CSV table of N, CA and C in Angstrom, one decimal:
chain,number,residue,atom,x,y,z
W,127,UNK,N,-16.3,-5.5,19.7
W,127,UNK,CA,-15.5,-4.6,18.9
W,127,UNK,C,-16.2,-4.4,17.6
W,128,UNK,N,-16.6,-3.4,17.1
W,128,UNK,CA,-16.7,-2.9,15.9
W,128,UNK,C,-15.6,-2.7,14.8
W,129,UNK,N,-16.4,-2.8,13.5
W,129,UNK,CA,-15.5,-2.9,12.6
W,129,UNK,C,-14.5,-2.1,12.6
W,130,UNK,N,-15.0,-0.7,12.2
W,130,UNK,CA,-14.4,0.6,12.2
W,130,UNK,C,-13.4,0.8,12.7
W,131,UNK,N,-13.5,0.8,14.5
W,131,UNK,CA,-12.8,0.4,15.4
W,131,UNK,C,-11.1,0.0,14.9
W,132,UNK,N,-11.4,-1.2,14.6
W,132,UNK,CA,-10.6,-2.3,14.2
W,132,UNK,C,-9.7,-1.1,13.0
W,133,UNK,N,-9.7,-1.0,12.4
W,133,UNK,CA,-9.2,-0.7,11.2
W,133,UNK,C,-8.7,0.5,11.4
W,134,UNK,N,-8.8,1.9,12.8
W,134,UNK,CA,-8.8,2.8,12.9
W,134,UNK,C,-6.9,2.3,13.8
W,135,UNK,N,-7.4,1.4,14.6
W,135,UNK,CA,-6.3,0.8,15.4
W,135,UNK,C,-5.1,0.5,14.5
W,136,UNK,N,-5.1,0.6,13.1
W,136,UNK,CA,-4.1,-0.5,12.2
W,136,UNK,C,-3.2,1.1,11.5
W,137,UNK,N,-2.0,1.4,11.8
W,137,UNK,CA,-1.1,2.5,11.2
W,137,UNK,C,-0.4,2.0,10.1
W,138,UNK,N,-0.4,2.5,9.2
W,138,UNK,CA,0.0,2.5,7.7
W,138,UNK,C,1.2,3.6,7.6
W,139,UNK,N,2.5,2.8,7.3
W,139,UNK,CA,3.7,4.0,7.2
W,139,UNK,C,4.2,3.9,6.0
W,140,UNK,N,4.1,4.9,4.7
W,140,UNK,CA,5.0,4.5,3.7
W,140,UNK,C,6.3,5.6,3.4
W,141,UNK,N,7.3,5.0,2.8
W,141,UNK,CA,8.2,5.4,2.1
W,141,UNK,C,8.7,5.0,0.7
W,142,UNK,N,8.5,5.8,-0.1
W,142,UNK,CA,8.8,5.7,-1.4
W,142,UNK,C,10.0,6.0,-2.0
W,143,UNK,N,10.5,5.7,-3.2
W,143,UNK,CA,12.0,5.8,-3.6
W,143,UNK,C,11.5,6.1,-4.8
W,144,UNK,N,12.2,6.7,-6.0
W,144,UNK,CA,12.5,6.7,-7.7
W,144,UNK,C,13.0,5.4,-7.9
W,145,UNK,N,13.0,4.9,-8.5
W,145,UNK,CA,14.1,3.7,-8.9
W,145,UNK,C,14.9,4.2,-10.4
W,146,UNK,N,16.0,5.4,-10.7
W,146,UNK,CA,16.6,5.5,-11.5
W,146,UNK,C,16.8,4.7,-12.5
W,147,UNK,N,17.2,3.6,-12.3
W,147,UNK,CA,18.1,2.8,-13.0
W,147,UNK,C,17.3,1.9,-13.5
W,148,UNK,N,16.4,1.6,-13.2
W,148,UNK,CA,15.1,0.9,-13.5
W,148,UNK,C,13.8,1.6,-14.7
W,149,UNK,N,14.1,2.8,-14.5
W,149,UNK,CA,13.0,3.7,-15.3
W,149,UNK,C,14.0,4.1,-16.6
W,150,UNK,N,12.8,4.2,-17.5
W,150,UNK,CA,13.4,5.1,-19.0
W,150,UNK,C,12.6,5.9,-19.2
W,151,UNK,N,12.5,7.1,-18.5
W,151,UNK,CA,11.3,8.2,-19.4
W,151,UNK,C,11.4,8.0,-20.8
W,152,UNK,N,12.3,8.2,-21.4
W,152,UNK,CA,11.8,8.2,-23.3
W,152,UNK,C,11.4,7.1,-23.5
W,153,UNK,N,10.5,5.7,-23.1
W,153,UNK,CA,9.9,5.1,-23.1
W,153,UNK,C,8.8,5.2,-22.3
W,154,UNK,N,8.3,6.3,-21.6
W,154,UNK,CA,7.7,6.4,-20.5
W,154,UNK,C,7.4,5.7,-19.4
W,155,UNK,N,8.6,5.0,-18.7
W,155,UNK,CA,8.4,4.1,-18.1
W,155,UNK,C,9.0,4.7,-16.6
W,156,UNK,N,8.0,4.9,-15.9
W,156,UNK,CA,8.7,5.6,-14.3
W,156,UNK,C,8.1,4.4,-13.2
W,157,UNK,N,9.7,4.0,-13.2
W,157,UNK,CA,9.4,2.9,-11.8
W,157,UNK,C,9.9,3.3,-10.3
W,158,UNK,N,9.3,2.8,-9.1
W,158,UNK,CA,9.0,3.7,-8.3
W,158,UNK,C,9.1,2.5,-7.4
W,159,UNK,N,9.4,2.1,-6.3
W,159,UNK,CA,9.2,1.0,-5.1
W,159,UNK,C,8.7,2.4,-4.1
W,160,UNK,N,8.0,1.6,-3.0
W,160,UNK,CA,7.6,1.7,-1.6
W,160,UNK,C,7.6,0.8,-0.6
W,161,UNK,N,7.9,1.4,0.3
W,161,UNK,CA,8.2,0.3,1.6
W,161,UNK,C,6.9,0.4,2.8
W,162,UNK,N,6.0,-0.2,3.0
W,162,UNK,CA,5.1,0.2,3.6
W,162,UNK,C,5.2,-0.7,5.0
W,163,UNK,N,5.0,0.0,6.3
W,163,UNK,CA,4.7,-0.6,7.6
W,163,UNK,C,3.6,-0.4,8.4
W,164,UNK,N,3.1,-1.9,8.4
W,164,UNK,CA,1.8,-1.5,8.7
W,164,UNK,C,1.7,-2.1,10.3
W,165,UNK,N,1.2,-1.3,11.1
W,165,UNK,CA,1.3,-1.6,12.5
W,165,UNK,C,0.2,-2.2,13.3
W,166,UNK,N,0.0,-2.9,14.1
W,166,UNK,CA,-1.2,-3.2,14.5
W,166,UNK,C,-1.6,-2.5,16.0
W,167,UNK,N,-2.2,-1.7,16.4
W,167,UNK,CA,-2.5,-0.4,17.6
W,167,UNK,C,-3.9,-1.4,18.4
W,168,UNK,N,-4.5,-2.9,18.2
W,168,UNK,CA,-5.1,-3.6,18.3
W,168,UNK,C,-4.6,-4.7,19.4
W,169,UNK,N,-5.8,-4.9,20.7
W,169,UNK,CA,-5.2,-5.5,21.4
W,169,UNK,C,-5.1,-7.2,21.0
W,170,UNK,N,-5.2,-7.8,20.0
W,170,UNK,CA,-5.7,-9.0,19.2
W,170,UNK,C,-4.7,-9.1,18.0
W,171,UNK,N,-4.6,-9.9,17.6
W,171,UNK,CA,-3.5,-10.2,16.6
W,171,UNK,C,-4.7,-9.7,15.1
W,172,UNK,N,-4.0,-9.5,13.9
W,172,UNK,CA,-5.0,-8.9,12.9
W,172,UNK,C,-3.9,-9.9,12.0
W,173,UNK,N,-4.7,-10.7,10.5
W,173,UNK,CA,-4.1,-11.0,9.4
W,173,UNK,C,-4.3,-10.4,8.6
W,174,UNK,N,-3.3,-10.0,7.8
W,174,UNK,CA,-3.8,-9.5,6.5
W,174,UNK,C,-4.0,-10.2,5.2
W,175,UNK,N,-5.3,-10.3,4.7
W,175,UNK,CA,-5.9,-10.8,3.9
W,175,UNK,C,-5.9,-10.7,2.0
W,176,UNK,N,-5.9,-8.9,2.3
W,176,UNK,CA,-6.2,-9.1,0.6
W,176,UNK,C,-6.0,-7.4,0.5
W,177,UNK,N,-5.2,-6.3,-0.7
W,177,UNK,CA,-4.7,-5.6,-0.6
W,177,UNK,C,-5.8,-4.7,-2.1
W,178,UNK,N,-5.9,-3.9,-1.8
W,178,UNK,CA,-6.5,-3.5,-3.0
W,178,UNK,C,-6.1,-1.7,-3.4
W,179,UNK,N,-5.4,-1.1,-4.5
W,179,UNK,CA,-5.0,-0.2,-4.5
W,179,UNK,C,-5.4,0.5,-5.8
W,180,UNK,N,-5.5,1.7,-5.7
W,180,UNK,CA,-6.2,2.7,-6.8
W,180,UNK,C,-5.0,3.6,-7.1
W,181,UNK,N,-4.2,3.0,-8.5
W,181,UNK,CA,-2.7,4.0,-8.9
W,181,UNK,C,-3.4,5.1,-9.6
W,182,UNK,N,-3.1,6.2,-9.6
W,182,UNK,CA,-3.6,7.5,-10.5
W,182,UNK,C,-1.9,7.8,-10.8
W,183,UNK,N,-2.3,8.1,-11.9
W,183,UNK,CA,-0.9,8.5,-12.9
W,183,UNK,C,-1.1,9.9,-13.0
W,184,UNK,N,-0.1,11.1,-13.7
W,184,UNK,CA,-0.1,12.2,-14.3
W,184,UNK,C,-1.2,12.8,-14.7
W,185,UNK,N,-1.5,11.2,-15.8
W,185,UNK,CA,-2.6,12.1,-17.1
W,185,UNK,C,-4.2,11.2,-16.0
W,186,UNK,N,-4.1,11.1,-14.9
W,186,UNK,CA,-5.5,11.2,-14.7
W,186,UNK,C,-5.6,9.4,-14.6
W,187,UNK,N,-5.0,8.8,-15.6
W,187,UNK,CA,-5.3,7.1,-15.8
W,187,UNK,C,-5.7,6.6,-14.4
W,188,UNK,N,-6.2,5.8,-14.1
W,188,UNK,CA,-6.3,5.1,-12.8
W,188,UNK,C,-6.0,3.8,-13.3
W,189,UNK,N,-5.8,2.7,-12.4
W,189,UNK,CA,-5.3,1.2,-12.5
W,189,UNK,C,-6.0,0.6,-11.1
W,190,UNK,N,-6.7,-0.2,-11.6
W,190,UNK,CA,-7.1,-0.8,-10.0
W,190,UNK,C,-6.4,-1.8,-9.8
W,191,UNK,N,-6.1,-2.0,-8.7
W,191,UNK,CA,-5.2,-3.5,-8.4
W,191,UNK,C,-5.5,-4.4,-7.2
W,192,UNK,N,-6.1,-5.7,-7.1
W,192,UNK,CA,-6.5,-6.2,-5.9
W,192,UNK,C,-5.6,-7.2,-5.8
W,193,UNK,N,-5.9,-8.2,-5.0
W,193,UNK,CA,-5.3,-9.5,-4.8
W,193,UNK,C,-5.1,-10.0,-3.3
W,194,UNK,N,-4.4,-11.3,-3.3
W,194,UNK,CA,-4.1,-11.7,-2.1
W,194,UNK,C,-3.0,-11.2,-1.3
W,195,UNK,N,-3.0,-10.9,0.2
W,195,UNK,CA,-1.8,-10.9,0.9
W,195,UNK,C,-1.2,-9.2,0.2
W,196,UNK,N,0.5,-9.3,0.7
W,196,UNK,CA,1.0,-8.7,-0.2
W,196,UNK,C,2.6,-9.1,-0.2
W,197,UNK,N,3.2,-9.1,-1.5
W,197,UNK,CA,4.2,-9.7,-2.0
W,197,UNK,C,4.4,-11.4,-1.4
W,198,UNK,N,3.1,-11.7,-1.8
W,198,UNK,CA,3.1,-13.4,-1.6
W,198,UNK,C,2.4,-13.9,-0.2
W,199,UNK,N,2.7,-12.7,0.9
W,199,UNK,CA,2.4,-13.5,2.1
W,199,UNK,C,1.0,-12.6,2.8
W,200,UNK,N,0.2,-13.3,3.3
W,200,UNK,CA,-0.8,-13.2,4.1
W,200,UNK,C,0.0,-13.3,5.9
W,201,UNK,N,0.4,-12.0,6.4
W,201,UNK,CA,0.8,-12.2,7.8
W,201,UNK,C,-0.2,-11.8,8.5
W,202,UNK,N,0.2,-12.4,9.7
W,202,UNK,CA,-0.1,-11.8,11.0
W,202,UNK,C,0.4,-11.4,12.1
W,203,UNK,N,-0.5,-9.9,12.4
W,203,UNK,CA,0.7,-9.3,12.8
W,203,UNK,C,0.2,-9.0,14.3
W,204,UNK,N,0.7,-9.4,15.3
W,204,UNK,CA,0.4,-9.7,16.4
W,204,UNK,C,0.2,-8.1,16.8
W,205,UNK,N,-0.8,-7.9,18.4
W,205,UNK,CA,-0.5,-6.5,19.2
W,205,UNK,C,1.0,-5.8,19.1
W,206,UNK,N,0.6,-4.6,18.7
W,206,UNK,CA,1.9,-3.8,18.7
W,206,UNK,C,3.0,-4.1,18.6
W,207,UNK,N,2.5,-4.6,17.7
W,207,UNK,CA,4.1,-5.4,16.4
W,207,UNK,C,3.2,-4.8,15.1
W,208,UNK,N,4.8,-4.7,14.0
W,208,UNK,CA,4.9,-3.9,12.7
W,208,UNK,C,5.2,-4.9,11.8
W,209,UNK,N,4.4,-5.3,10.5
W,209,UNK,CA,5.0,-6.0,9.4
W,209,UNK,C,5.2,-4.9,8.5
W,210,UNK,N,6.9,-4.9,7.8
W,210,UNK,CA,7.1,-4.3,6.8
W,210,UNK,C,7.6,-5.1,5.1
W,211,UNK,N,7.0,-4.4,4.3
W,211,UNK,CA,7.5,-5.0,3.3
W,211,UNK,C,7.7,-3.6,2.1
W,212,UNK,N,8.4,-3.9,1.4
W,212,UNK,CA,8.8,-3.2,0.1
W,212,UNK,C,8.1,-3.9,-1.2
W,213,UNK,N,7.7,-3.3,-1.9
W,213,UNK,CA,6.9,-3.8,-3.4
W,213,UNK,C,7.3,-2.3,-4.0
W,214,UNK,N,6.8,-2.2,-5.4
W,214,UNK,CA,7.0,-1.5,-6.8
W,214,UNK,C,5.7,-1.0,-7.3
W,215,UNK,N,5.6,0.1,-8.4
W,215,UNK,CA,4.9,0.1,-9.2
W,215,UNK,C,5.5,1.1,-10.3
W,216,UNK,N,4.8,0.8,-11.4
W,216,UNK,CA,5.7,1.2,-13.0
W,216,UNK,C,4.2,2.2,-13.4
W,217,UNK,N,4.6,3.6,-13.4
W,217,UNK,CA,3.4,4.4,-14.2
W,217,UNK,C,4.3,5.3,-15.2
W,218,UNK,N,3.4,6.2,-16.0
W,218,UNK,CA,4.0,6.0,-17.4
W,218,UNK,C,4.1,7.7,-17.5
W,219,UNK,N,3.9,8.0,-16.5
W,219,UNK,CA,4.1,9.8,-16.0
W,219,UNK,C,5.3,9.4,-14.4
W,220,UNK,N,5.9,10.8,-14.8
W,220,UNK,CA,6.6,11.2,-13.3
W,220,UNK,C,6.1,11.1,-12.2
W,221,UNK,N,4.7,11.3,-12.2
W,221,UNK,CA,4.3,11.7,-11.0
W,221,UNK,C,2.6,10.6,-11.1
W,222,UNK,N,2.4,10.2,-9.8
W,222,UNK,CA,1.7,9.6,-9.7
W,222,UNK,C,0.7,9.4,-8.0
W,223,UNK,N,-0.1,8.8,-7.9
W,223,UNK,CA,-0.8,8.7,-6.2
W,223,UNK,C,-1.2,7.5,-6.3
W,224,UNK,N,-0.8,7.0,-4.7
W,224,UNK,CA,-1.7,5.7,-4.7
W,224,UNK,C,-2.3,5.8,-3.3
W,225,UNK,N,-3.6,4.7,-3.3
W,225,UNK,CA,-3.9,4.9,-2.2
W,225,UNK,C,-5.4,3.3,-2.3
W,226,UNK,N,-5.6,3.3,-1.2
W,226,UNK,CA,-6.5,1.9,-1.0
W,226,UNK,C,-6.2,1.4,0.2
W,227,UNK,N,-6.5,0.2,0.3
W,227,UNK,CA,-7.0,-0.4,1.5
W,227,UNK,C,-6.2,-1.7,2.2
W,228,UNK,N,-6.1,-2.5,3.1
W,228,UNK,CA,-5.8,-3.9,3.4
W,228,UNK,C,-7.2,-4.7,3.5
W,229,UNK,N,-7.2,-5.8,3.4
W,229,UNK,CA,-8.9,-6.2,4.3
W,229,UNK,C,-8.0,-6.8,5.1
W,230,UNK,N,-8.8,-7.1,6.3
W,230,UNK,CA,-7.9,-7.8,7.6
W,230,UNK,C,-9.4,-8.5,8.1
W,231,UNK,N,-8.8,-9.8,9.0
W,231,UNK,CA,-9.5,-10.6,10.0
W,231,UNK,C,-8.7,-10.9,11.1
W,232,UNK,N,-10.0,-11.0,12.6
W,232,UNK,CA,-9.3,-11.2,13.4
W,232,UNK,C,-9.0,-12.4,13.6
W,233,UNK,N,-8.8,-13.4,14.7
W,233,UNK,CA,-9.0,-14.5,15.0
W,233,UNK,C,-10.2,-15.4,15.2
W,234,UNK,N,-11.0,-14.6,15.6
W,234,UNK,CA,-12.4,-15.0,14.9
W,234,UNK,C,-13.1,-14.9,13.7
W,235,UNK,N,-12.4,-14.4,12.7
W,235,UNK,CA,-13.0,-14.3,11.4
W,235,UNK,C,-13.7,-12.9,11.0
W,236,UNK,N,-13.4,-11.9,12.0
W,236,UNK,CA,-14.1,-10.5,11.9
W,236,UNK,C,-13.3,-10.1,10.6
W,237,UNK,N,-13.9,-9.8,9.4
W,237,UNK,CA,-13.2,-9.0,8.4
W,237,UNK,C,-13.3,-7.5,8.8
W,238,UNK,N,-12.3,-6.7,8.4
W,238,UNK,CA,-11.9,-5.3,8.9
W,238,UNK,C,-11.1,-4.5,7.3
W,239,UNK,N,-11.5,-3.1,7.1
W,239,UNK,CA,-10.5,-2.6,6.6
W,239,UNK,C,-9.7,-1.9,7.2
W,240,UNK,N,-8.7,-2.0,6.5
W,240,UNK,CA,-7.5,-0.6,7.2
W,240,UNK,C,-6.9,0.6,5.8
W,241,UNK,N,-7.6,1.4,6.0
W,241,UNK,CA,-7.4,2.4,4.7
W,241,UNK,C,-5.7,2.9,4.7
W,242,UNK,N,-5.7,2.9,3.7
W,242,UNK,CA,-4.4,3.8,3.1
W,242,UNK,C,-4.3,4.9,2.4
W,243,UNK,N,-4.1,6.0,3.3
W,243,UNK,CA,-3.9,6.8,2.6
W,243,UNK,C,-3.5,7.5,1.4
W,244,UNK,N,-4.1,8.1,0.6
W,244,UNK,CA,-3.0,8.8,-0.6
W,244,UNK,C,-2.0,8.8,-0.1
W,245,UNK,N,-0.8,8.4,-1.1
W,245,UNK,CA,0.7,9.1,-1.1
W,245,UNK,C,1.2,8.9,-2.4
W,246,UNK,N,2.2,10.3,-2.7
W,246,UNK,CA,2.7,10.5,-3.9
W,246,UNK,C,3.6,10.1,-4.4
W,247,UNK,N,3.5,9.2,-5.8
W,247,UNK,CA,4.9,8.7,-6.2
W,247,UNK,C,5.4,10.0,-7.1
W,248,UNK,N,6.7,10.5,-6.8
W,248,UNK,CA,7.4,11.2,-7.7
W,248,UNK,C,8.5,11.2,-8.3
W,249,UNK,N,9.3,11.4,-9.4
W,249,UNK,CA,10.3,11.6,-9.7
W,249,UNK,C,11.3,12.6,-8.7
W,250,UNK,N,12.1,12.5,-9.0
W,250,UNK,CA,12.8,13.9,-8.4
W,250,UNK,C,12.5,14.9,-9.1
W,251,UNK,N,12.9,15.1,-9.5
W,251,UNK,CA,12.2,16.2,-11.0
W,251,UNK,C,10.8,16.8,-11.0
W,252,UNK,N,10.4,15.9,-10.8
W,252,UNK,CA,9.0,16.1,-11.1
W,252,UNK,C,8.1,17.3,-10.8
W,253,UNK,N,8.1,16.9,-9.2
W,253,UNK,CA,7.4,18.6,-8.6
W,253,UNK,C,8.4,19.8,-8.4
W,254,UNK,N,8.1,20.7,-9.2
W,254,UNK,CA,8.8,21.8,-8.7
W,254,UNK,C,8.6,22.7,-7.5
C-alpha cells in the first residue's frame, strides 16, 4: 500500500459553532470550537499521531499549530470506525479558515498524511 493511498482512505468531518458567551469582540476576541470526525475508509487500523493546522484570520494573520495526538490523545481508529472529538480556537477577527493535516501510522510504522480541508470559522454575523 502506498502512502497516498492511505491518507485518501481517512474522511475528515467538521462542524463548527460561535461560542457567544466565550467571545468579546470589543476586545477582539472570537472564540469558535469544532467537532471534527475523522473516519478510517482503510482496511487496517490507522493511529493518529500528530496534528498540524494553518489558522488564517480576517486580516490575513496565519498561526501555525503542531503537536501531538489531538486533545491529549493519540487514538486508534480501527476499519470503518470514526474517532470524534471537539477542540477550540480563539482568532481576533469574525471570520477565519483552518485547515492542515493528521500524520497517521499503520501497524507497521507506515507514516501517512490525511489532509484537512479548508473550513470556515465564522461568526454569525460575519458573512453577509
Amino acid at each position: 500500500m502506498d502512502n497516498m493511498s492511505l491518507g485518501d482512505k481517512i474522511t475528515i468531518e467538521v462542524n463548527t459553532a460561535y461560542l457567544d458567551k466565550q467571545s468579546d469582540p470589543d476586545s477582539k476576541r472570537y472564540v469558535f470550537s469544532y467537532q471534527i470526525t475523522i473516519t478510517n475508509h482503510n482496511p487496517i487500523p490507522v493511529q493518529l499521531l500528530n496534528r498540524y493546522w494553518l489558522i488564517t484570520d480576517g486580516n490575513q494573520h496565519i498561526q501555525e499549530v503542531q503537536g501531538e495526538g489531538v486533545v491529549g490523545e493519540q487514538p486508534v481508529i480501527k476499519p470503518n470506525s470514526s474517532y470524534t472529538y471537539t477542540s477550540g480556537s480563539v482568532l481576533t477577527t469574525s471570520v477565519g479558515s483552518m485547515q492542515g493535516h493528521y500524520e497517521m501510522s499503520t501497524d507497521e510504522g507506515e507514516l501517512f498524511k490525511a489532509p484537512i480541508t479548508p473550513f470556515t470559522l465564522a461568526s454569525p454575523n460575519a458573512l453577509h
